[in-house]
Short mmCIF file of C-alpha atoms in Angstrom, two decimals:
data_model
loop_
_atom_site.label_atom_id
_atom_site.label_comp_id
_atom_site.label_asym_id
_atom_site.label_seq_id
_atom_site.Cartn_x
_atom_site.Cartn_y
_atom_site.Cartn_z
CA UNK A 1 103.14 5.68 12.52
CA UNK A 2 103.46 4.54 16.08
CA UNK A 3 103.04 6.94 18.93
CA UNK A 4 103.39 6.74 22.69
CA UNK A 5 100.44 5.85 24.89
CA UNK A 6 100.38 9.25 26.55
CA UNK A 7 100.31 10.93 23.16
CA UNK A 8 97.36 8.75 22.07
CA UNK A 9 95.49 9.72 25.21
CA UNK A 10 96.12 13.46 25.03
CA UNK A 11 96.13 14.27 21.32
CA UNK A 12 92.32 14.07 21.13
CA UNK A 13 92.13 17.09 23.39
CA UNK A 14 94.13 19.64 21.40
CA UNK A 15 96.32 18.29 18.60
CA UNK A 16 93.62 16.12 17.02
CA UNK A 17 90.58 17.67 18.66
CA UNK A 18 87.58 15.98 16.96
CA UNK A 19 85.56 19.18 16.68
CA UNK A 20 88.16 21.88 16.00
CA UNK A 21 90.88 19.92 14.18
CA UNK A 22 89.28 16.82 12.63
CA UNK A 23 85.93 18.63 12.06
CA UNK A 24 84.05 15.42 12.82
CA UNK A 25 80.66 14.91 14.44
CA UNK A 26 79.37 18.37 13.65
CA UNK A 27 75.71 17.33 13.60
CA UNK A 28 75.36 17.00 17.40
CA UNK A 29 77.90 19.81 17.83
CA UNK A 30 75.54 22.18 16.04
CA UNK A 31 72.22 20.70 17.15
CA UNK A 32 72.44 20.04 20.89
CA UNK A 33 74.78 22.76 22.14
CA UNK A 34 71.95 25.08 23.15
CA UNK A 35 73.01 24.85 26.79
CA UNK A 36 75.88 23.58 28.91
CA UNK A 37 73.71 20.83 30.44
CA UNK A 38 72.66 19.44 27.06
CA UNK A 39 76.24 19.60 25.77
CA UNK A 40 77.62 17.84 28.81
CA UNK A 41 75.10 14.97 28.86
CA UNK A 42 75.49 14.45 25.12
CA UNK A 43 79.27 14.48 25.52
CA UNK A 44 79.23 11.86 28.28
CA UNK A 45 76.84 9.54 26.41
CA UNK A 46 78.79 9.85 23.16
CA UNK A 47 82.15 9.25 24.86
CA UNK A 48 80.80 6.16 26.59
CA UNK A 49 79.76 4.65 23.24
CA UNK A 50 83.00 5.84 21.63
CA UNK A 51 85.25 4.08 24.15
CA UNK A 52 83.26 0.83 24.05
CA UNK A 53 83.00 0.78 20.26
CA UNK A 54 86.76 1.43 19.93
CA UNK A 55 87.45 -1.53 22.23
CA UNK A 56 85.03 -3.90 20.46
CA UNK A 57 86.08 -2.88 16.94
CA UNK A 58 89.71 -3.44 17.91
CA UNK A 59 88.82 -6.85 19.37
CA UNK A 60 87.00 -8.07 16.24
CA UNK A 61 89.38 -6.52 13.68
CA UNK A 62 90.89 -9.90 12.77
CA UNK A 63 87.50 -11.46 12.25
CA UNK A 64 85.82 -8.84 10.05
CA UNK A 65 86.66 -8.97 6.32
CA UNK A 66 87.74 -5.60 4.91
CA UNK A 67 84.83 -5.39 2.50
CA UNK A 68 82.15 -5.45 5.17
CA UNK A 69 83.97 -3.53 7.86
CA UNK A 70 81.77 -0.42 7.68
CA UNK A 71 78.45 -2.32 8.00
CA UNK A 72 79.98 -4.39 10.80
CA UNK A 73 81.10 -1.28 12.71
CA UNK A 74 77.66 0.29 12.24
CA UNK A 75 76.06 -2.84 13.74
CA UNK A 76 78.45 -2.69 16.70
CA UNK A 77 77.83 1.03 17.28
CA UNK A 78 74.05 0.85 16.92
CA UNK A 79 73.89 -2.17 19.24
CA UNK A 80 75.85 -0.23 21.88
CA UNK A 81 73.67 2.84 21.49
CA UNK A 82 70.47 0.79 21.80
CA UNK A 83 71.79 -0.98 24.91
CA UNK A 84 72.74 2.38 26.45
CA UNK A 85 69.31 3.76 25.56
CA UNK A 86 67.44 0.85 27.16
CA UNK A 87 69.71 0.77 30.21
CA UNK A 88 69.22 4.50 30.82
CA UNK A 89 65.44 4.21 30.37
CA UNK A 90 65.23 1.40 32.93
CA UNK A 91 67.70 2.70 35.52
CA UNK A 92 67.67 6.51 35.42
CA UNK A 93 64.38 7.51 33.72
CA UNK A 94 64.82 11.19 34.56
CA UNK A 95 68.20 11.47 32.86
CA UNK A 96 66.88 9.43 29.95
CA UNK A 97 63.98 11.80 29.52
CA UNK A 98 66.28 14.82 29.54
CA UNK A 99 68.52 13.30 26.87
CA UNK A 100 65.51 12.51 24.68
CA UNK A 101 66.36 12.04 21.02
CA UNK A 102 70.07 12.74 21.61
CA UNK A 103 70.76 9.15 22.59
CA UNK A 104 69.62 7.51 19.31
CA UNK A 105 71.44 10.31 17.46
CA UNK A 106 74.78 9.03 18.78
CA UNK A 107 74.65 6.30 16.11
CA UNK A 108 75.18 8.85 13.36
CA UNK A 109 78.00 10.70 15.11
CA UNK A 110 80.89 10.35 12.69
CA UNK A 111 83.54 10.66 15.41
CA UNK A 112 82.66 7.13 16.50
CA UNK A 113 82.73 5.55 13.05
CA UNK A 114 85.69 7.74 12.14
CA UNK A 115 87.82 6.49 15.05
CA UNK A 116 86.71 2.89 14.44
CA UNK A 117 87.84 3.17 10.83
CA UNK A 118 90.96 5.30 11.27
CA UNK A 119 92.33 3.93 14.51
CA UNK A 120 90.64 1.04 16.32
CA UNK A 121 90.53 -1.24 13.26
CA UNK A 122 94.34 -1.14 13.05
CA UNK A 123 95.49 -0.93 16.64
CA UNK A 124 95.70 -2.96 19.83
CA UNK A 125 92.74 -3.00 22.19
CA UNK A 126 94.25 -0.89 25.00
CA UNK A 127 95.59 1.70 22.56
CA UNK A 128 92.12 1.94 20.98
CA UNK A 129 90.60 2.42 24.42
CA UNK A 130 93.09 5.25 25.16
CA UNK A 131 92.27 6.84 21.81
CA UNK A 132 88.53 6.60 22.57
CA UNK A 133 89.00 8.20 25.98
CA UNK A 134 91.14 11.02 24.58
CA UNK A 135 88.77 11.75 21.71
CA UNK A 136 85.80 11.55 24.11
CA UNK A 137 87.34 14.09 26.48
CA UNK A 138 88.20 16.34 23.53
CA UNK A 139 84.61 16.10 22.29
CA UNK A 140 83.13 16.83 25.74
CA UNK A 141 85.37 19.90 26.20
CA UNK A 142 84.60 21.21 22.70
CA UNK A 143 80.83 20.94 22.86
CA UNK A 144 80.75 22.25 26.43
CA UNK A 145 82.71 25.30 25.27
CA UNK A 146 80.20 25.92 22.46
CA UNK A 147 77.31 25.26 24.87
CA UNK A 148 78.67 27.76 27.41
CA UNK A 149 79.09 30.48 24.78
CA UNK A 150 75.65 29.93 23.26
CA UNK A 151 73.82 29.69 26.57
CA UNK A 152 75.62 32.71 28.03
CA UNK A 153 75.06 34.97 25.04
CA UNK A 154 71.62 33.58 24.20
CA UNK A 155 70.02 33.64 27.64
CA UNK A 156 72.34 35.75 29.81
CA UNK A 157 72.96 33.00 32.33
CA UNK A 158 74.45 29.53 32.70
CA UNK A 159 72.37 26.88 34.42
CA UNK A 160 74.02 23.51 34.96
CA UNK A 161 71.58 20.77 36.03
CA UNK A 162 69.28 23.32 37.69
CA UNK A 163 72.23 25.01 39.48
CA UNK A 164 72.72 28.62 38.47
CA UNK A 165 76.43 29.08 37.77
CA UNK A 166 76.54 32.48 36.11
CA UNK A 167 73.74 35.01 36.07
CA UNK A 168 74.46 38.32 34.38
CA UNK A 169 70.94 39.56 35.03
CA UNK A 170 70.70 40.78 31.42
CA UNK A 171 67.38 39.68 29.95
CA UNK A 172 67.44 41.06 26.41
CA UNK A 173 70.18 38.77 25.09
CA UNK A 174 70.08 37.81 21.37
CA UNK A 175 67.92 34.69 21.23
CA UNK A 176 69.55 33.87 17.86
CA UNK A 177 72.49 32.41 19.79
CA UNK A 178 70.45 29.40 20.91
CA UNK A 179 68.86 29.09 17.46
CA UNK A 180 70.48 27.35 14.49
CA UNK A 181 72.41 30.39 13.16
CA UNK A 182 74.00 30.90 16.59
CA UNK A 183 75.46 27.41 16.37
CA UNK A 184 77.10 28.15 13.02
CA UNK A 185 78.37 31.55 14.15
CA UNK A 186 79.88 30.17 17.35
CA UNK A 187 81.48 27.19 15.66
CA UNK A 188 82.84 29.32 12.81
CA UNK A 189 84.39 31.88 15.14
CA UNK A 190 85.91 29.19 17.36
CA UNK A 191 87.35 27.40 14.30
CA UNK A 192 88.89 30.68 13.15
CA UNK A 193 90.36 31.25 16.61
CA UNK A 194 91.80 27.74 16.80
CA UNK A 195 93.36 28.04 13.37
CA UNK A 196 94.80 31.45 14.19
CA UNK A 197 96.43 30.05 17.33
CA UNK A 198 97.74 27.03 15.42
CA UNK A 199 99.21 29.15 12.63
CA UNK A 200 100.88 31.38 15.19
CA UNK A 201 102.52 28.32 16.71
CA UNK A 202 103.60 27.15 13.29
CA UNK A 203 101.38 24.07 13.27
CA UNK A 204 99.19 22.87 10.46
CA UNK A 205 95.59 24.03 10.36
CA UNK A 206 92.49 21.94 9.78
CA UNK A 207 93.45 18.43 8.77
CA UNK A 208 89.99 16.88 8.55
CA UNK B 1 90.27 -11.73 -19.26
CA UNK B 2 89.85 -9.48 -16.30
CA UNK B 3 92.52 -9.71 -13.68
CA UNK B 4 91.49 -10.43 -10.12
CA UNK B 5 92.03 -7.44 -7.94
CA UNK B 6 91.33 -7.93 -4.27
CA UNK B 7 92.28 -4.39 -3.40
CA UNK B 8 89.12 -2.82 -4.68
CA UNK B 9 86.87 -5.82 -4.45
CA UNK B 10 86.25 -6.58 -8.12
CA UNK B 11 86.55 -10.12 -9.38
CA UNK B 12 86.00 -11.81 -6.02
CA UNK B 13 85.25 -15.51 -6.08
CA UNK B 14 82.06 -17.03 -4.75
CA UNK B 15 83.76 -18.62 -1.74
CA UNK B 16 84.80 -15.16 -0.54
CA UNK B 17 81.27 -13.88 -0.90
CA UNK B 18 79.83 -16.75 1.16
CA UNK B 19 82.42 -16.35 3.94
CA UNK B 20 81.80 -12.60 4.02
CA UNK B 21 78.03 -13.10 4.16
CA UNK B 22 78.26 -15.70 6.93
CA UNK B 23 80.53 -13.46 8.98
CA UNK B 24 78.21 -10.48 8.61
CA UNK B 25 75.26 -12.69 9.56
CA UNK B 26 77.18 -13.87 12.63
CA UNK B 27 77.86 -10.29 13.74
CA UNK B 28 74.21 -9.37 13.33
CA UNK B 29 73.11 -12.50 15.20
CA UNK B 30 75.36 -11.64 18.16
CA UNK B 31 73.96 -8.10 18.10
CA UNK B 32 70.35 -9.34 18.02
CA UNK B 33 70.97 -11.76 20.91
CA UNK B 34 72.50 -9.00 23.04
CA UNK B 35 69.65 -6.65 22.25
CA UNK B 36 66.91 -9.18 22.97
CA UNK B 37 68.61 -10.12 26.24
CA UNK B 38 68.91 -6.50 27.36
CA UNK B 39 65.35 -5.87 26.21
CA UNK B 40 64.03 -8.84 28.23
CA UNK B 41 65.56 -7.53 31.45
CA UNK B 42 64.61 -3.88 30.93
CA UNK B 43 61.21 -4.22 29.21
CA UNK B 44 59.09 -4.66 32.34
CA UNK B 45 60.84 -1.88 34.26
CA UNK B 46 60.48 0.54 31.37
CA UNK B 47 56.76 -0.32 31.02
CA UNK B 48 56.23 0.20 34.77
CA UNK B 49 58.07 3.51 34.74
CA UNK B 50 55.93 4.69 31.84
CA UNK B 51 52.68 3.62 33.50
CA UNK B 52 53.68 5.29 36.75
CA UNK B 53 54.64 8.42 34.89
CA UNK B 54 51.28 8.42 33.08
CA UNK B 55 49.30 8.16 36.32
CA UNK B 56 51.42 10.85 37.89
CA UNK B 57 50.60 12.92 34.81
CA UNK B 58 46.85 12.36 35.28
CA UNK B 59 47.11 13.53 38.87
CA UNK B 60 49.05 16.56 37.67
CA UNK B 61 46.24 17.94 35.49
CA UNK B 62 43.51 17.33 38.09
CA UNK B 63 45.18 17.92 41.45
CA UNK B 64 43.47 16.45 44.52
CA UNK B 65 41.91 13.69 42.45
CA UNK B 66 41.70 10.44 44.38
CA UNK B 67 40.80 7.93 41.71
CA UNK B 68 40.69 7.74 37.93
CA UNK B 69 38.40 5.81 35.60
CA UNK B 70 39.08 5.26 31.93
CA UNK B 71 35.80 5.82 30.12
CA UNK B 72 37.06 5.86 26.56
CA UNK B 73 40.28 5.60 24.63
CA UNK B 74 42.16 8.77 25.78
CA UNK B 75 39.38 9.97 28.09
CA UNK B 76 39.52 9.66 31.88
CA UNK B 77 37.23 10.78 34.67
CA UNK B 78 38.84 12.02 37.88
CA UNK B 79 36.96 11.44 41.15
CA UNK B 80 37.45 13.08 44.50
CA UNK B 81 37.77 11.01 47.66
CA UNK B 82 34.02 11.28 48.28
CA UNK B 83 33.25 9.88 44.81
CA UNK B 84 32.11 13.06 43.10
CA UNK B 85 33.46 13.96 39.68
CA UNK B 86 36.29 16.49 39.87
CA UNK B 87 36.82 16.75 36.14
CA UNK B 88 37.59 14.98 32.91
CA UNK B 89 41.02 14.39 31.45
CA UNK B 90 41.66 14.20 27.73
CA UNK B 91 44.81 12.78 26.20
CA UNK B 92 45.34 14.68 22.94
CA UNK B 93 47.99 14.89 20.27
CA UNK B 94 48.89 17.91 18.22
CA UNK B 95 51.36 18.39 15.42
CA UNK B 96 54.34 20.42 16.63
CA UNK B 97 57.41 21.78 14.89
CA UNK B 98 59.11 18.39 15.19
CA UNK B 99 56.71 15.47 15.34
CA UNK B 100 53.75 15.13 17.62
CA UNK B 101 53.22 16.80 21.00
CA UNK B 102 51.25 14.61 23.40
CA UNK B 103 49.44 16.28 26.24
CA UNK B 104 46.91 15.78 29.01
CA UNK B 105 44.21 18.37 29.48
CA UNK B 106 42.11 18.50 32.66
CA UNK B 107 38.71 20.15 32.19
CA UNK B 108 36.21 21.00 34.94
CA UNK B 109 32.42 20.72 34.79
CA UNK B 110 32.15 24.27 33.46
CA UNK B 111 34.32 23.53 30.43
CA UNK B 112 37.26 25.50 31.77
CA UNK B 113 40.82 24.24 31.88
CA UNK B 114 42.01 22.92 35.22
CA UNK B 115 45.57 22.25 34.11
CA UNK B 116 47.53 21.21 31.06
CA UNK B 117 50.63 19.04 30.99
CA UNK B 118 52.86 18.02 28.11
CA UNK B 119 53.54 14.28 28.28
CA UNK B 120 55.89 13.88 25.36
CA UNK B 121 57.37 16.06 22.67
CA UNK B 122 60.33 16.24 20.32
CA UNK B 123 60.51 20.01 19.91
CA UNK B 124 63.79 21.86 19.34
CA UNK B 125 65.88 21.76 22.52
CA UNK B 126 66.12 25.18 24.14
CA UNK B 127 63.24 26.67 22.16
CA UNK B 128 60.15 24.61 21.40
CA UNK B 129 61.15 22.28 24.20
CA UNK B 130 59.90 25.01 26.54
CA UNK B 131 56.32 23.87 25.78
CA UNK B 132 56.55 21.85 28.99
CA UNK B 133 57.62 24.94 30.92
CA UNK B 134 55.49 25.69 33.98
CA UNK B 135 55.19 29.41 33.16
CA UNK B 136 53.86 28.74 29.68
CA UNK B 137 51.37 26.03 30.73
CA UNK B 138 50.11 28.05 33.73
CA UNK B 139 48.53 30.50 31.30
CA UNK B 140 45.89 27.94 30.35
CA UNK B 141 44.55 27.46 33.86
CA UNK B 142 40.97 28.60 34.37
CA UNK B 143 40.55 29.64 30.74
CA UNK B 144 37.59 28.81 28.51
CA UNK B 145 37.82 27.99 24.81
CA UNK B 146 37.34 31.62 23.65
CA UNK B 147 40.43 32.72 25.59
CA UNK B 148 42.71 30.05 24.22
CA UNK B 149 44.60 31.54 21.29
CA UNK B 150 47.76 33.54 20.68
CA UNK B 151 47.69 36.95 22.34
CA UNK B 152 49.86 38.55 19.67
CA UNK B 153 47.38 37.55 16.98
CA UNK B 154 44.51 38.85 19.08
CA UNK B 155 42.85 35.44 19.12
CA UNK B 156 43.19 34.80 22.85
CA UNK B 157 45.15 35.37 26.03
CA UNK B 158 48.11 33.00 25.61
CA UNK B 159 51.61 34.46 25.21
CA UNK B 160 53.75 32.34 22.88
CA UNK B 161 57.15 31.04 23.91
CA UNK B 162 59.72 33.38 22.39
CA UNK B 163 61.21 31.88 19.23
CA UNK B 164 58.73 29.01 19.20
CA UNK B 165 55.41 30.19 17.80
CA UNK B 166 54.76 26.91 15.98
CA UNK B 167 55.27 24.84 19.12
CA UNK B 168 53.13 27.23 21.18
CA UNK B 169 50.38 27.06 18.58
CA UNK B 170 50.52 23.26 18.61
CA UNK B 171 49.77 23.24 22.35
CA UNK B 172 46.95 25.74 21.84
CA UNK B 173 45.41 23.59 19.11
CA UNK B 174 45.68 20.50 21.29
CA UNK B 175 43.98 22.20 24.23
CA UNK B 176 41.22 23.55 22.00
CA UNK B 177 40.57 20.10 20.55
CA UNK B 178 40.29 18.71 24.09
CA UNK B 179 37.63 21.29 24.99
CA UNK B 180 35.79 20.52 21.76
CA UNK B 181 35.81 16.82 22.63
CA UNK B 182 34.51 17.74 26.08
CA UNK B 183 31.68 19.70 24.44
CA UNK B 184 30.76 16.75 22.21
CA UNK B 185 30.75 14.35 25.17
CA UNK B 186 28.17 16.25 27.17
#
């Protein structure tokens, strides 16, 4: 199944969106989308690791025996995450502090291992990089969408890195939206919407 | 006799196992070298940033302090420029909703809170993470031990963060323990 480079780059955004079509990496999707800022920083950090791990996994695919590929990929991913963590702590301590436990959590994001296993381990380096970028952008857009909905309905305003973007002035918003149940409700409704739109266009639904 | 089947990994020979093991070891060794290299160039900077942040934190709970002296593990005395004691600072830990909340509590000579700051926590983002919010921590200023408790339980004057009673309580317990330590020290 060979596809064009442009298709590899763009399919992560809609056709194979990691959150709404592949249903991968739901742990951070549910846990950190309490605000747009958190979603965005998590998305950027995850995408950075995703692109690099796709490139490295693709580079070492000839060297790694099939039986130990999963442990090898985990070592690659956790090394990258630890390097990112230390580099952030030493260079931009304020951003590092804001990200907190999200950075180590990137290791267990199954989008990264999923793309390593399903794509990068079989494809050329530049195609794997394109796939990583596309999936990363798809992930950022998805969790930012969830973050916007939860923050808007949970707090009545959207604050992006201390800049007020939207302020409805309503103070008695349902706090449940930024609690755990709000994450499930938002994700469930968005999944339903995405599937409805897909069915209307005659495409297949969830293929995760 | 069992047939060798490489597809699902049964019946592999010992040479395969050794090659696989050596390769995995090699990958891990490369990983460890990269990590120790990155650690060696970032370690000192991270330690400095943390020390700086800690001293900034001390100054935060006793504003206008000129100098600090460590008199015990987790206990500091803050001096004014003239050398008089402005207050004592206690570094306390309290169990939150998610792990431990570390905080600094500045206490004046009358046993009242000067200021409280949360140094480190792992509370739920968006809810318990508001324990380091200025509006919440401001409530402690000038209060004595009898006033430090949850207002909605009638045990004090502190309003909990909405949706995060456990985290709010953890801060209250930490501050109370600091005042108790202050009482024991006198």
